[in-house]
Every structure is written in C-alpha cells, then in structure tokens.
Short mmCIF file of C-alpha atoms and ligand atoms in Angstrom, two decimals:
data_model
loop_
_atom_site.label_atom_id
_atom_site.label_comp_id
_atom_site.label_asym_id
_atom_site.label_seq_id
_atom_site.Cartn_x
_atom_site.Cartn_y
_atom_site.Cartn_z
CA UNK U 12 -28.56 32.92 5.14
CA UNK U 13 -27.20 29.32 6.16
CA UNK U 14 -30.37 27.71 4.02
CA UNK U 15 -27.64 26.38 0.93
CA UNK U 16 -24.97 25.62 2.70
CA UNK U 17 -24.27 21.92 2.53
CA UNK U 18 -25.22 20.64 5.72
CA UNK U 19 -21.30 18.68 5.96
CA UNK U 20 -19.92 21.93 5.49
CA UNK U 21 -21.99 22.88 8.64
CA UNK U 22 -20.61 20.10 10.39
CA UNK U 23 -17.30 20.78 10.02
CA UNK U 24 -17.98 24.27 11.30
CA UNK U 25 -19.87 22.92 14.03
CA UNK U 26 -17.11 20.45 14.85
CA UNK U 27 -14.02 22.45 14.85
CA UNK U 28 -12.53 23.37 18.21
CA UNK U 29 -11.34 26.39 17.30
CA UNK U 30 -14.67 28.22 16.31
CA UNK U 31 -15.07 29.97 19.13
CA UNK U 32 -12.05 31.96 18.40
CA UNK U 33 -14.13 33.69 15.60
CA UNK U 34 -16.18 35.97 18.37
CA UNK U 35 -12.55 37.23 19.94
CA UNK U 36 -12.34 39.16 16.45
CA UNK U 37 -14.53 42.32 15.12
CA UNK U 38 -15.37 41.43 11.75
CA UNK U 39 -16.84 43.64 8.67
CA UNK U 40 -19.93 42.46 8.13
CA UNK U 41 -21.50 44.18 5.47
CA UNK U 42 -19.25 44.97 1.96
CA UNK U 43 -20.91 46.47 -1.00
CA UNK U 44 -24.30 45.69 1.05
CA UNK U 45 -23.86 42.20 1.17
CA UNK U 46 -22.98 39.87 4.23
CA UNK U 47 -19.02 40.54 4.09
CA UNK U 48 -17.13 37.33 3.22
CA UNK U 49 -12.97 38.17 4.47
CA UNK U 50 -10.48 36.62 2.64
CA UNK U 51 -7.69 39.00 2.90
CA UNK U 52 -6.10 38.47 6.72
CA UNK U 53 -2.50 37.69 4.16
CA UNK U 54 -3.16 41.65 3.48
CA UNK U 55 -4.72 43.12 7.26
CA UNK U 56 -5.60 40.82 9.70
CA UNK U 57 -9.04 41.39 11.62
CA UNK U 58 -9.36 43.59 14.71
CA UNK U 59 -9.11 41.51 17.95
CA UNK U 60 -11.74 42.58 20.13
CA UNK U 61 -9.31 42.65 23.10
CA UNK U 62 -7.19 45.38 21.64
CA UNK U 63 -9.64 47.97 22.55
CA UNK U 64 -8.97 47.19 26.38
CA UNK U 65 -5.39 46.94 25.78
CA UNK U 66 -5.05 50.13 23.93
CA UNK U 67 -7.49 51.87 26.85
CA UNK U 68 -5.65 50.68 29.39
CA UNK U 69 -2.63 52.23 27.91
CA UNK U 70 -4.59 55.42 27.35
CA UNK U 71 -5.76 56.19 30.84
CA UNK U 72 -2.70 55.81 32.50
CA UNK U 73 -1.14 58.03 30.10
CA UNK U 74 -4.43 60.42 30.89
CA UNK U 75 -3.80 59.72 34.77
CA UNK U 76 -0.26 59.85 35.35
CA UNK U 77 2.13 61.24 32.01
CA UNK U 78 5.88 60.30 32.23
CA UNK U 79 4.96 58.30 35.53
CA UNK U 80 3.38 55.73 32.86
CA UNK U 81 7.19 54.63 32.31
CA UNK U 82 7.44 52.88 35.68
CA UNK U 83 4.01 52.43 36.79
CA UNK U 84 0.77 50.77 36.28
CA UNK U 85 0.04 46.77 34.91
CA UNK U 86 1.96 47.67 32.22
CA UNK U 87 4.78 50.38 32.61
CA UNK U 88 6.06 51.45 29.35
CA UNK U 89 9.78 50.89 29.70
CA UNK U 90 9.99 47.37 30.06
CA UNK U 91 6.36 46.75 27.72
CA UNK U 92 8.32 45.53 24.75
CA UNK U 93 9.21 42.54 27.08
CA UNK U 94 5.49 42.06 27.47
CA UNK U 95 5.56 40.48 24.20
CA UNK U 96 8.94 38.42 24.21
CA UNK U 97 7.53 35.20 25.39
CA UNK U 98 4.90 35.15 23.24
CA UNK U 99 6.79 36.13 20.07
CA UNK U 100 9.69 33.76 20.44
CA UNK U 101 6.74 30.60 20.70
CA UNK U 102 5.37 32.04 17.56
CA UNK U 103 8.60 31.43 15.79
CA UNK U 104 10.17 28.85 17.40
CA UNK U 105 12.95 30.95 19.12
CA UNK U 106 14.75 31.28 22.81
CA UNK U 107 13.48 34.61 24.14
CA UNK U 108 16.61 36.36 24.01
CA UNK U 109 16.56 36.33 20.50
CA UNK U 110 13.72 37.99 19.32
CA UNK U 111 12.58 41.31 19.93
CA UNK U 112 9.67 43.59 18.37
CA UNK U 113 10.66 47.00 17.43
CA UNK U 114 10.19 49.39 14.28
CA UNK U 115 8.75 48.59 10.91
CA UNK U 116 9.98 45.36 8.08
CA UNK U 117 11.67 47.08 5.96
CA UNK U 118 13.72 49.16 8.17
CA UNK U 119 14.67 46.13 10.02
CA UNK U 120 15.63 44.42 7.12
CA UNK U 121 18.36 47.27 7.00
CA UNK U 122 18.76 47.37 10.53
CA UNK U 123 20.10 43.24 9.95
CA UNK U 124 21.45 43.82 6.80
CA UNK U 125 24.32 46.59 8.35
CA UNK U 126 24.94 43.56 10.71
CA UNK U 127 24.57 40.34 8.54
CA UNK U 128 25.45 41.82 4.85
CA UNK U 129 29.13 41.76 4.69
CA UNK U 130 30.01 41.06 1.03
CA UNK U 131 33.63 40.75 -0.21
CA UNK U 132 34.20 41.00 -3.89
CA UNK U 133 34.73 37.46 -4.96
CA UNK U 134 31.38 36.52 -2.46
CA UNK U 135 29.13 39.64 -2.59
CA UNK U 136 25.83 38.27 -3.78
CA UNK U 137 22.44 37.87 -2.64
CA UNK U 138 19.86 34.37 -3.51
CA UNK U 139 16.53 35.82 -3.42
CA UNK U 140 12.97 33.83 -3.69
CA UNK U 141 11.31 33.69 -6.93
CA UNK U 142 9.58 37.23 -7.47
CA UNK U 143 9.99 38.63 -4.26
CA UNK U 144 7.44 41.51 -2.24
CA UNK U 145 8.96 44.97 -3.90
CA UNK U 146 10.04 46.54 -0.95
CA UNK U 147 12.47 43.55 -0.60
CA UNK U 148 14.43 43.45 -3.50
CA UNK U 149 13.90 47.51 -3.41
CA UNK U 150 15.62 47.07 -0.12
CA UNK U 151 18.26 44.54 -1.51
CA UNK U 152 19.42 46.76 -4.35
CA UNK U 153 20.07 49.73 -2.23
CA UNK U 154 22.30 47.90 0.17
CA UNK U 155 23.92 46.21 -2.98
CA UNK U 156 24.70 49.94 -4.60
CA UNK U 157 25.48 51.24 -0.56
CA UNK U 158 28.10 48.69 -0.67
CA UNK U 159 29.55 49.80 -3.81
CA UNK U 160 28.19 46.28 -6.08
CA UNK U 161 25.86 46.46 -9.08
CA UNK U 162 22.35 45.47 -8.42
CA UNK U 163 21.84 43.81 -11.92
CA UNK U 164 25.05 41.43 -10.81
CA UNK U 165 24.25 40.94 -7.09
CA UNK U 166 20.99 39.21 -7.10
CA UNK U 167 20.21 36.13 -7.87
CA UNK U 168 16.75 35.29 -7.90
CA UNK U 169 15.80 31.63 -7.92
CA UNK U 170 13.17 30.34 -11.13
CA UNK U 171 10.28 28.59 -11.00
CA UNK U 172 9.31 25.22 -12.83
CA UNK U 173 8.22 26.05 -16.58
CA UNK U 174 5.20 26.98 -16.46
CA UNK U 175 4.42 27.18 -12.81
CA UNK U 176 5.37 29.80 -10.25
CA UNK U 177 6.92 26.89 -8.00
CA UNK U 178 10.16 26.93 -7.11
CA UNK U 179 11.37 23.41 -6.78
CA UNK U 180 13.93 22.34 -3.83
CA UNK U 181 15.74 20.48 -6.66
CA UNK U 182 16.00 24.12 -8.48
CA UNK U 183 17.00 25.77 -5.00
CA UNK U 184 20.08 22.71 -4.37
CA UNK U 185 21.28 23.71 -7.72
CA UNK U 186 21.30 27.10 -7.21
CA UNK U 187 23.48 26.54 -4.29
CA UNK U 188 25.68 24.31 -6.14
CA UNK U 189 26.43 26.76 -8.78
CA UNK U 190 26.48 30.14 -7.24
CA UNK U 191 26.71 28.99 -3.71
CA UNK U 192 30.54 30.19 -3.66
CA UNK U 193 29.63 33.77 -4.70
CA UNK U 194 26.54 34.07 -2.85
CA UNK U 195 26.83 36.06 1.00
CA UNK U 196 23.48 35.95 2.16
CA UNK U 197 20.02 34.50 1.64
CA UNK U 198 17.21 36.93 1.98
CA UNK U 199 14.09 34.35 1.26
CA UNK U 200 10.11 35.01 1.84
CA UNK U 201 9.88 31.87 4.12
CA UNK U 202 5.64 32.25 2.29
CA UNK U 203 6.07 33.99 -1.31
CA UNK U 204 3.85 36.85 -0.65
CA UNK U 205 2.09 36.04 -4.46
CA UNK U 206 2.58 32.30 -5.01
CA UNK U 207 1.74 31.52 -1.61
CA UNK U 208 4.73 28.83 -1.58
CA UNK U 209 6.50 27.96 1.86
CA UNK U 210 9.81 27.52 1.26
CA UNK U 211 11.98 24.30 3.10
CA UNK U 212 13.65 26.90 5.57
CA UNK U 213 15.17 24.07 7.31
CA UNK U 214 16.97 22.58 3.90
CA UNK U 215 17.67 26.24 2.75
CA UNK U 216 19.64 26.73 6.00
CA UNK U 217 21.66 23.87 5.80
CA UNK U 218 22.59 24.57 2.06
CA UNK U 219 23.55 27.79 2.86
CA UNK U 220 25.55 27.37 6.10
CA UNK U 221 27.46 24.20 3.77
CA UNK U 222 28.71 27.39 1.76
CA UNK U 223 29.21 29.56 4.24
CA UNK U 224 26.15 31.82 3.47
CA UNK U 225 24.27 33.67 6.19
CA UNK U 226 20.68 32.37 5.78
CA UNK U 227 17.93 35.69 6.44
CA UNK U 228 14.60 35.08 5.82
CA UNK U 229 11.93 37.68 5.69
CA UNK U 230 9.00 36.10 7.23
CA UNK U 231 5.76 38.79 6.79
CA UNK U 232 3.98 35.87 5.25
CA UNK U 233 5.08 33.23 7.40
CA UNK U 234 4.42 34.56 10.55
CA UNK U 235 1.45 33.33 12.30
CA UNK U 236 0.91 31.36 9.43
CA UNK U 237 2.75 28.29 9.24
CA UNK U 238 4.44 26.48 12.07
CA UNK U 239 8.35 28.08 12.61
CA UNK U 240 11.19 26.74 14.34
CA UNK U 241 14.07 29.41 13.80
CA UNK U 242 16.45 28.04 16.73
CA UNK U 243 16.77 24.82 15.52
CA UNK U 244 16.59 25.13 11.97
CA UNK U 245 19.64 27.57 12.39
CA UNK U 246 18.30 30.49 10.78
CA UNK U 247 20.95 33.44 10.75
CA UNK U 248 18.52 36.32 11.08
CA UNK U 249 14.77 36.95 10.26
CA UNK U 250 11.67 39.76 10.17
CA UNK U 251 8.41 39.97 10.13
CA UNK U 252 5.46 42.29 10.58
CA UNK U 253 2.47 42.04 12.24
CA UNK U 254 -0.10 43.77 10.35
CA UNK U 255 -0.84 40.44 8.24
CA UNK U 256 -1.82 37.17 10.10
CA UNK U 257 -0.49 38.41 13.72
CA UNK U 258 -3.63 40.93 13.56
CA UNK U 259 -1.94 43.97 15.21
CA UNK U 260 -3.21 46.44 13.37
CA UNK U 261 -2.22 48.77 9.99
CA UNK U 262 1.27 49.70 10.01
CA UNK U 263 1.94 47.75 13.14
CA UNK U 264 5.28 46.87 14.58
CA UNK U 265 7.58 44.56 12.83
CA UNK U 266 9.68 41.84 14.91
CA UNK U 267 13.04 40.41 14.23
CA UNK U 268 14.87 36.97 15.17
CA UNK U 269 18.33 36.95 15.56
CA UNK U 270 20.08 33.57 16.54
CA UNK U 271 21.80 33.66 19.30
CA UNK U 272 25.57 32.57 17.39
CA UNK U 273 25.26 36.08 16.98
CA UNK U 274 23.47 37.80 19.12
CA UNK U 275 26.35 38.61 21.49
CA UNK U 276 28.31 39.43 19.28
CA UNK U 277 29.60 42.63 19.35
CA UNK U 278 32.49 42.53 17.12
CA UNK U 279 29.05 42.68 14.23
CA UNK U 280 28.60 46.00 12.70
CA UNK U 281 25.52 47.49 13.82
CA UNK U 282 23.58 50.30 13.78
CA UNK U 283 22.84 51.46 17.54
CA UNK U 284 20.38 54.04 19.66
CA UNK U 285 19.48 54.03 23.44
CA UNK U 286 17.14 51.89 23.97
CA UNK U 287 19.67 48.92 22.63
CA UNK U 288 21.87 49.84 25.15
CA UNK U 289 22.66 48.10 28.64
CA UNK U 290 19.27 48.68 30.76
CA UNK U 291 21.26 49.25 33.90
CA UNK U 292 23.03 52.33 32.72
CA UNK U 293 20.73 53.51 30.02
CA UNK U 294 19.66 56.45 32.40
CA UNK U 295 23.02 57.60 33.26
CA UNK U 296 23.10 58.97 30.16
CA UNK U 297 27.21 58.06 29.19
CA UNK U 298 28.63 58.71 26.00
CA UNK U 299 29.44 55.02 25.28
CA UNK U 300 27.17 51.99 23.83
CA UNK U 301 26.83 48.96 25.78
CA UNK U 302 24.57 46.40 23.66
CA UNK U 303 22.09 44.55 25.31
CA UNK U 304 23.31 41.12 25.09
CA UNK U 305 20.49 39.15 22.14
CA UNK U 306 18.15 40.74 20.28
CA UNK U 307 16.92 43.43 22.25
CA UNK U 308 20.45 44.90 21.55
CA UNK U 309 19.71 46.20 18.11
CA UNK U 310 16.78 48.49 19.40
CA UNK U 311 17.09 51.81 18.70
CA UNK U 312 14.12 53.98 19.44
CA UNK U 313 11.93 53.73 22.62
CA UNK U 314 9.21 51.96 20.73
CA UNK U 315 5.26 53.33 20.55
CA UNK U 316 3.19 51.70 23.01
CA UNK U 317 -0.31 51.92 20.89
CA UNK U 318 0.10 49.29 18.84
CA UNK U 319 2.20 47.04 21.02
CA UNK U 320 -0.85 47.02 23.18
CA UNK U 321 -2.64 46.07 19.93
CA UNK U 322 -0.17 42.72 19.44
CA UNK U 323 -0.34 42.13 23.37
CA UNK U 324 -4.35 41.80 22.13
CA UNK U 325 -3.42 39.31 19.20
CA UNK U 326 -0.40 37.24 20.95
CA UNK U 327 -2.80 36.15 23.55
CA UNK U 328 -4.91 34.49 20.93
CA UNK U 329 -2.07 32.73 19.30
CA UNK U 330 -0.85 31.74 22.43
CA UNK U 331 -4.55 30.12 23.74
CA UNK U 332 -5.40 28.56 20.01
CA UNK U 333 -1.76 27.07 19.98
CA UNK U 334 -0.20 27.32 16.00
CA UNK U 335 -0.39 23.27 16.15
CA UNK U 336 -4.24 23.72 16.39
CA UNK U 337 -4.10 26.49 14.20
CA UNK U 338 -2.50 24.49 11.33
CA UNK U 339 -4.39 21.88 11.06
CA UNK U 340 -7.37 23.92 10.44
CA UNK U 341 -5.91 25.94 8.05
CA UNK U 342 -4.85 22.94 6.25
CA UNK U 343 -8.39 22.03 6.34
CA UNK U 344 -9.40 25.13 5.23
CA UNK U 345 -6.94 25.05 2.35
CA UNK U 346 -8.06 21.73 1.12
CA UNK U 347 -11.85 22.30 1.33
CA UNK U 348 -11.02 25.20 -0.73
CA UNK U 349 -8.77 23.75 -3.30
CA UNK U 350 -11.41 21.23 -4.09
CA UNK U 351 -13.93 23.73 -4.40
CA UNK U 352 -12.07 25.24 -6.65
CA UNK U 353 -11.42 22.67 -9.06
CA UNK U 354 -15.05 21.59 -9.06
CA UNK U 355 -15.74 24.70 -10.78
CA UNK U 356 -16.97 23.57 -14.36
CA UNK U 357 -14.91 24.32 -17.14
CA UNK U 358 -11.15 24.06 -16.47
CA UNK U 359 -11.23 28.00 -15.73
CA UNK U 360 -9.13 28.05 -12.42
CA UNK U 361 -5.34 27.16 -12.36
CA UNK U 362 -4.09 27.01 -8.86
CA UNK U 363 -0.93 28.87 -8.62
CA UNK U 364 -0.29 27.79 -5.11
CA UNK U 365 1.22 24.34 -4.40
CA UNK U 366 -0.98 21.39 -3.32
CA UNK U 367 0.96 19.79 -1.11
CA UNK U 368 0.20 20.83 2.29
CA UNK U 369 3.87 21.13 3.14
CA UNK U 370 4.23 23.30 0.63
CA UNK U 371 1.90 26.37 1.66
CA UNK U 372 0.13 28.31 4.29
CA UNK U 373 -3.30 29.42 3.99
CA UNK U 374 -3.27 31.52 1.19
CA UNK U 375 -4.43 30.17 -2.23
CA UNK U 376 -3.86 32.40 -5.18
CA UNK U 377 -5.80 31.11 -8.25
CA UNK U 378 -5.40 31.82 -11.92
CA UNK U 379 -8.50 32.43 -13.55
CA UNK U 380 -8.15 31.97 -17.57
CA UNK U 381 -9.19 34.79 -19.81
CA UNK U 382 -10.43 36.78 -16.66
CA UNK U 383 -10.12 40.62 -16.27
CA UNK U 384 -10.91 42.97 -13.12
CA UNK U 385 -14.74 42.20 -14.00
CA UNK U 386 -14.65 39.40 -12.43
CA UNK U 387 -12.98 40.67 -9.25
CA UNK U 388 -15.74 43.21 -9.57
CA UNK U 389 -18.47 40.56 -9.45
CA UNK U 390 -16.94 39.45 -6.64
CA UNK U 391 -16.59 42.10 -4.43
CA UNK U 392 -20.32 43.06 -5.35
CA UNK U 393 -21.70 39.73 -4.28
CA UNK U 394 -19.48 40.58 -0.39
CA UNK U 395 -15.93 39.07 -0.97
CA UNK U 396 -13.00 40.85 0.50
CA UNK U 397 -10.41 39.44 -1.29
CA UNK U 398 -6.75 40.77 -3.20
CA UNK U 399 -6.42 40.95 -7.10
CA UNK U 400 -3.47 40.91 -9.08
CA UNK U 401 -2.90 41.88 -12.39
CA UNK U 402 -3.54 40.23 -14.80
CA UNK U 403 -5.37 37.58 -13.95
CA UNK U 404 -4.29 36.24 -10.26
CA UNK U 405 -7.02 36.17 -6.98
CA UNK U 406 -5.43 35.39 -3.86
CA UNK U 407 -7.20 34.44 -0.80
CA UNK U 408 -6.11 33.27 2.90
CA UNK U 409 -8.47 31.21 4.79
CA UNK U 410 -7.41 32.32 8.16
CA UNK U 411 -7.83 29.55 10.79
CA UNK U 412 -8.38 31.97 13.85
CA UNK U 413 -11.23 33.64 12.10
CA UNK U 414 -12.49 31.98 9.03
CA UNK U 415 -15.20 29.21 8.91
CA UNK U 416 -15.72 26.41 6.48
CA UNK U 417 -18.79 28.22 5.35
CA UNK U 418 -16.86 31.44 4.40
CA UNK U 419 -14.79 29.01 1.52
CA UNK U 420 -17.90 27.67 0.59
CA UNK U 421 -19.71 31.11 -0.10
CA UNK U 422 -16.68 32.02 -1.60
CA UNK U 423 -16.35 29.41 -4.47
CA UNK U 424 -19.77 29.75 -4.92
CA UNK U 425 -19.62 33.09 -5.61
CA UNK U 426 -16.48 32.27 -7.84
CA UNK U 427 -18.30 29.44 -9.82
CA UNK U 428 -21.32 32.22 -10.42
CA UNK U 429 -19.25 35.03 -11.28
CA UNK U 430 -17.11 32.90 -13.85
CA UNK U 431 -20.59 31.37 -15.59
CA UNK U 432 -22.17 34.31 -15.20
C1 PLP P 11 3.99 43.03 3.55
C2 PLP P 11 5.42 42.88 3.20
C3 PLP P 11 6.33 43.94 3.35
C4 PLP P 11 5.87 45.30 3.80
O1 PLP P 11 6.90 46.03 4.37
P1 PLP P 11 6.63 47.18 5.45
O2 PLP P 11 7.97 47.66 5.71
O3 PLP P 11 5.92 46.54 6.61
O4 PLP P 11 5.73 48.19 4.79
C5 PLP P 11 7.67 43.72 3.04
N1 PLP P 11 8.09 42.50 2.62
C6 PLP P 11 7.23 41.46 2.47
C7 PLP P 11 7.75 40.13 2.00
C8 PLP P 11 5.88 41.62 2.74
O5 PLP P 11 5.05 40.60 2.56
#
C-alpha cells in the first residue's frame, strides 16, 4: 500500500519518536472495505490496547471476591478514583487536590455551575465562545431560566471576524470592556468544538478576574489536546470528558478542575452526596455533610469502576508520551496537513481553523466550496473516518498518539480526488 507515498513523508514517519505509540492502540482497519484512514479521535478516541487488562482485572476480582473488591486487590474500588488523580492533574496543569474525575460533562457543568453561577441582577450574565457545543449553551439557558433571568438577555456570545469563524483576542478585550460589568461568569470551549480555535485561556482569565468574573472553561476539546496549565493561569473552574482525545471509551467519565481559592470553601453553594463527604466518617453513616477539602469534595455518587479502568489504560499513555512530545507532533501533523490542503488545485478548500499554531489543536475543519454530503460520501468510500457538518464543513484531528504522517497524506489525497473527481 506504501508504493505512492512520498518517500519524505515516510521519513518523517520513520523519524518521529513517538510512532511506537501507534501499536498501544486497536485501530479499525478496514471502513467501507478499504484500509481505514481515522480522523475522528476529536469525536471517539481509539481503544487503548491496555484497557482490556485494566477492565479484566477489574472484572475478576469482582468475579472472585464481590463487595470485598472495595478494600482489596491492586486496585480496591473505594479509593480507585485516586488512581487517576496524579495523572489527571499533569494533564491539565493542576495541584492534585484540585481535580477529580467523576460523572458525565454536562452534569458537571451543573454540578459547578450551583457552586460558581451566582448572578445578581445588575451582574447576571454569561460570555460564551463563538457558537458553542449545544449541550453547553442548552446547559447555560436552563441555569439562566433556574435562576429566574431570561436566556435571550443572559448570554453573550462573542463574534467572529467578518467572514471567518475566528474570534479575535482584540474582539474578546472588547467584549470585556463593554459588558465586562454585567457579565458573572465565563463558560468558554478552551478548543471550539467546530472551528477548532484555542482560545488565550491565560488572557481570558486575567480579563475576567480584572472584572470580577469567575472564569469556567469547558475543556472536552482541549483536553489531551493542547498543552494546559489551569493553576497558574488562574482558571476558576473547568470540565472535560474523556471520550474524545483522552481515549477512555464512549460515554466515559468526565473530570473537573476546581482551583484551589475555592476548593475549601465551604461557605460555596453546592450540591452534595456521600462519596464527597469526609473519607474518615463516610461509613459511620451521620446525618451531616463534611466536604472533602478540594475537588474530590463535590463527588456525589460512588463512581463506576469500568470505565475508570478504561482511563487508567489511556492516562498511562499520556503520562509515558509526555503532552510536550505530544504537541509538537501534532503541530507537525497540523502543518503537513494544512499544506496539503491548500495544494489542492483550484481554490476549493477554505480552512476554517486558524493557522497559527498557537491558535489550534489538532483538529482542522475545512470548508469545501460548492460541496454537498457527496463528497463526504466519496470519502468515506475510499476508507476515511472523518466528521461532516452541514453544509459544507469536514473536520479532521490528526491525533499525535495514533496518527502517522502517512494517514494526512492518504487523506488529502483522497480529498484532492474526490473534489476533481
Ligand atoms: C463533546 C462535548 C460535550 C458532550 O457532553 P456530554 O455531557 O459528555 O455528552 C459537551 N460540551 C462540549 C464542548 C463538547 O465538546
């Protein structure tokens, strides 16, 4: 199969440190009968081999011993959240005692928001990113009407350049300086789920905090893709799930940051079950809640150990490939892709995603001009798994744990023949 691929594209392949991580991961390898090209870890993230043994391991002590599982074996199942603290809080830049992984996005994106969302009328609003995921601003518009506000009034959603779908940091400073005094929180994708933009977090912070804003970002894009540093850029409050690039599996586990200004705190409203409460006493079973100090405090449920066996599987990865490694290929990847892309003959492809490196993860989403579905169709026929959006958009993620040089090759080939075709 490797008989057209530009032997410098080979190279790279050959030459990247990383490419070994590529056999930790099952991958599909046939789609519509063709050798399967994946493009779509932005949407589910492969299947690390090692999640099998994690999730068997798991299994058979729950086979061999029941309840005794709890306090027994290499991992007991009380504590096994912790298993994936250290790991987590590297992934996003964070001290361990604020982070914690525990139900799904959008429910902690409540879960914060009955802690962190505490509008008054004169400062009740909420500065979102430029079209949001739905289940965000679905989740933004209930609190809004839960609190009594008007949806229409209470978000403010920042606009792109003309023309583009780039929000511009000058665009963001003057958002702050006009609404900043009426605005109470910040829920931002830190990665726009469609534009694939990364968002200053840092600089978004600081505006808020100068206003007296709590900054929240939702991170399901960001995580695992671009380097994070949570702590020290200040962030208020963040989430995340795993099921994209942390590779835990459909429907996996979501995990939240909280900084620790306020994760003591326990004057903050909050929404509270057993297993946030002291560890000490949890078992004697009183009638009154005693937070875990940090993050761990807002857990409610005891939390299913499946698929945290699953992330166990993926957080060892990140934690051997390192996300400085991991971002410079991916920044590779991105670049060999976007000047594939615009080699393509005939001024067909309009990159929605920014071009400056700083300025994006690995996902590309390309505008293809006076395309319809039939051209997604053509790809997926010649072996491409990647994500269409109406009308007109194709968004890809070169993902640096798994994807090779040669995959974005293929791929714009394919593109290039499917466009002339
Ligand atoms: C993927 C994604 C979600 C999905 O939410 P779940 O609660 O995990 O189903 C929410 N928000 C954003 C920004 C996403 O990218």
């Amino acid at each position: 199969m490797s008989q057209n691929i530009p032997t410098e594209i080979l190279h790279i392949d050959q030459n990247d440190s990383l490419r070994h991580f590529r056999n930790e991961f099952n991958l599909p390898e046939e789609f519509n009968g063709k050798p399967c090209i994946y493009l779509c870890g932005n949407s589910l993230g492969l299947q690390p081999k090692k999640a099998y043994e994690y999730v068997q391991l798991e299994m058979e002590k729950w086979a061999k011993m029941g309840v005794e599982g709890h306090m027994h074996g290499r991992y007991p199942w009380m504590p096994y959240h912790e298993f994936l603290t250290e790991k987590t809080a590297k992934l996003v830049g964070a001290r361990e005692k604020e982070v914690v992984v525990m139900n799904s996005l959008t429910v902690n994106l409540h879960l914060l928001m009955v802690s962190f969302y505490r509008p008054k009328p004169d400062k009740f609003k909420i500065l979102i990113e430029y079209n949001p995921f739905p289940s965000d601003r679905y989740a933004l518009e209930s609190q809004l009407r839960f609190h009594g506000y008007d949806p229409n009034e209470g978000i403010i959603e920042l606009q792109p350049d003309e023309g583009t779908d780039i929000v511009s940091r000058k665009t963001i400073k003057d958002t702050f300086e006009k609404y900043g005094h009426e605005i109470a929180m910040t829920l931002i994708g830190g990665v726009n789920y469609y534009s694939g933009q990364f968002y200053d977090m840092r600089q978004i912070t600081k505006w808020a905090h100068q206003y007296d804003i709590i900054a929240g970002f939702d991170l399901a894009h960001a995580a695992g893709n671009v380097p994070l540093d949570l702590h020290d850029w200040g962030v208020d409050f963040a989430a995340w799930c795993s099921y994209k690039y942390l590779n835990s599996g459909p429907g996996a586990l979501s995990g939240v940051f909280i900084h620790d200004r306020h994760a003591n705190s326990l004057d903050l409203p909050r929404f509270a079950g057993w297993w946030g409460h002291d560890k000490e006493t949890r078992f004697k079973m009183g009638p009154d809640f005693v937070p875990i100090p940090g993050a761990e405090g807002w857990q409610l449920s005891n939390p299913p150990i499946l698929p945290m066996a699953c992330m166990q599987a993926s957080l060892d990865l990140f934690d051997r490939a390192g996300m400085d490694q991991l971002r410079k290929k991916s920044i590779a990847l991105s670049n060999l892709c976007e000047k594939l892309l615009k080699e393509i003959p005939g001024n067909k492809i309009e990159l929605i995603t920014p071009t400056k490196e700083e300025d994006r993860g690995c996902q590309i989403s390309v505008r293809v001009i006076n395309a319809d579905k039939k051209l997604f169709e053509k790809i997926s026929s010649a072996g491409v798994i990647a994500d269409w959006r109406e009308p007109d958009v194709i968004r890809i993620a070169p993902v640096p744990l798994y994807n090779t040089f040669e995959d974005i090759y293929r791929f714009s080939e394919i593109l290039k023949n499917a466009i002339h075709e």
